[in-house]
Amino acid sequence: MEMVLKRSGGGMACHQHRPAEQQEPAELSAELRRGPWTVDEDLTLINYISDHGEGRWNALARAAGLKRTGKSCRLRWLNYLRPDVKRGNFTAEEQLLILDLHSRWGNRWSKIAQHLPGRTDNEIKNYWRTRVQKHAKQLNCDINSKRFKDAMKYLWMPRLVERIHASTGPGDDNIGPDDDGSGDYGNNDLSCISGVTMATIATCFEGSPSMVMSSSSDSITSESQDLQKINLHVHGGDEKMSSRDWMQEVDHEFWSTQIQPNNEQFQDQELNGWVQGFSEGMSESLWSLEDIWKMQ
DNA sequence: AAGGTACTCAACCGCGGCTAA
DNA sequence: ATTAGCCGCGGTTGAGTACCT
């Protein structure tokens, strides 16, 4: 089992003031524990749930002899101890899904998590805040702005699609280093992409500057057929044009036509400089998403 | 090597909805 | 119909760690 005591026992000691509404009954609050869970607590919770099942968290916490709130037990189980919780970096497919579903539903993390088996709302939320919002901040634009949404739609998401296309073996479809030693769990067989992801791919290409994606909702019999359709569209029927070439073309056209420094969408000098640098660099090589963000 | 800064993510809080009494 | 307790969701915090200077 993974050790959970990475932090000292003093963690979260700042949370000392709680409104009366949130207080536990007096006889319980005096002995309630908070902060990082110990291995013993984890084992107690796991054993209890394996014997009695989950749910009714307050009663569960008392019955198991845990000096924790039901809330705390529920959170620990759902976000960490549950056997089907996935660990490690998000795959390209998952990232694509998150971007797409967030664009539809906003911060409905639990709803988004329902479409990513094994991923928790907390994990997705953290991903969004630490990765996506960070990039918006680096671009000095609001995460809800058209500028950032365009960058996601025309750059980030197509690139993720490209990575899904290009992936040939397990273990390297994450953005960013996989340095936690856990390895990727991702299956790069494209047949594993969920129906939602296929829809995502379709919407991703829909309206992109040099590509028109026909509706894929009709007469779809399988995901592999979807994929073939997308391949056809992506390659435009020209077998000599790799998806990589196509992506380069899309990116270059997008950045040269839609995000020119004089474009009214991009008035501020700082971003213009970044865009220009990006646009010039794009003709030289295909940049990884990470490189793109690092450029500015 | 040391100190500072940035990043990650587990765990917390507040609030609203649901439900049983 | 009311109310208290529980549950789940979204937002926030901060300790630990990685990275940078």
Short mmCIF file of N, CA and C in Angstrom, two decimals, chain A residues 3 9 15 31 41 61 72 98 113 116 124-125 129 142 153 157 160 172 176 195 200 207 220 228 244 270 295:
data_model
loop_
_atom_site.label_atom_id
_atom_site.label_comp_id
_atom_site.label_asym_id
_atom_site.label_seq_id
_atom_site.Cartn_x
_atom_site.Cartn_y
_atom_site.Cartn_z
N MET A 3 2.27 4.63 0.99
CA MET A 3 2.33 5.33 2.28
C MET A 3 1.54 6.62 2.20
N GLY A 9 2.51 14.97 11.09
CA GLY A 9 1.18 14.96 11.69
C GLY A 9 0.62 16.33 11.91
N HIS A 15 -6.69 24.76 10.37
CA HIS A 15 -8.14 24.74 10.32
C HIS A 15 -8.70 24.59 11.73
N GLU A 31 -12.64 14.89 20.22
CA GLU A 31 -11.66 13.85 19.92
C GLU A 31 -11.55 13.57 18.42
N GLU A 41 -5.33 4.25 10.09
CA GLU A 41 -6.67 4.73 9.78
C GLU A 41 -7.12 4.22 8.41
N ALA A 61 -18.19 5.96 10.08
CA ALA A 61 -17.03 6.46 10.81
C ALA A 61 -17.10 6.05 12.29
N SER A 72 -14.87 13.19 6.07
CA SER A 72 -13.46 12.90 5.89
C SER A 72 -13.26 11.46 5.40
N ILE A 98 -11.33 16.02 -20.76
CA ILE A 98 -11.50 17.05 -19.73
C ILE A 98 -11.71 18.41 -20.39
N ALA A 113 -16.07 13.85 -14.07
CA ALA A 113 -15.39 12.64 -13.58
C ALA A 113 -16.14 11.37 -13.93
N LEU A 116 -14.69 9.79 -16.88
CA LEU A 116 -13.30 9.34 -16.82
C LEU A 116 -13.19 8.28 -15.74
N ILE A 124 -9.44 15.77 -11.16
CA ILE A 124 -9.70 16.55 -12.37
C ILE A 124 -9.68 18.04 -12.06
N LYS A 125 -10.27 18.36 -10.95
CA LYS A 125 -10.28 19.76 -10.52
C LYS A 125 -8.85 20.27 -10.32
N ARG A 129 -6.97 23.25 -12.40
CA ARG A 129 -6.43 24.43 -11.72
C ARG A 129 -4.93 24.56 -11.90
N ASP A 142 -7.90 35.63 -19.67
CA ASP A 142 -8.87 34.97 -18.82
C ASP A 142 -9.18 33.59 -19.38
N LYS A 153 -9.12 25.14 -28.50
CA LYS A 153 -9.83 24.43 -29.56
C LYS A 153 -8.95 24.16 -30.76
N MET A 157 -6.34 21.02 -28.26
CA MET A 157 -7.14 19.82 -28.51
C MET A 157 -6.72 19.08 -29.78
N LEU A 160 -3.73 17.13 -28.97
CA LEU A 160 -4.02 15.92 -28.20
C LEU A 160 -4.55 14.82 -29.11
N ASP A 172 3.73 6.67 -23.31
CA ASP A 172 4.28 7.98 -23.63
C ASP A 172 3.24 8.93 -24.17
N GLY A 176 3.86 16.13 -20.42
CA GLY A 176 4.66 16.32 -19.24
C GLY A 176 5.32 15.00 -18.85
N GLY A 195 -16.76 6.57 -26.45
CA GLY A 195 -17.63 7.25 -27.38
C GLY A 195 -17.60 8.75 -27.18
N THR A 200 -15.65 14.00 -28.98
CA THR A 200 -14.73 15.10 -28.69
C THR A 200 -13.83 15.37 -29.88
N GLY A 207 -14.91 23.06 -37.49
CA GLY A 207 -14.67 24.49 -37.54
C GLY A 207 -13.21 24.88 -37.47
N ILE A 220 -23.24 5.64 -37.60
CA ILE A 220 -21.99 5.22 -36.99
C ILE A 220 -22.21 3.85 -36.35
N GLN A 228 -11.84 5.72 -38.62
CA GLN A 228 -11.51 5.73 -40.05
C GLN A 228 -12.03 7.00 -40.71
N ARG A 244 0.51 14.55 -38.97
CA ARG A 244 1.47 15.50 -38.40
C ARG A 244 1.62 16.72 -39.30
N GLU A 270 2.36 41.90 -25.22
CA GLU A 270 3.03 40.73 -24.66
C GLU A 270 2.60 39.47 -25.40
N MET A 295 7.24 28.40 -24.62
CA MET A 295 7.79 29.43 -25.50
C MET A 295 7.64 30.83 -24.97
#
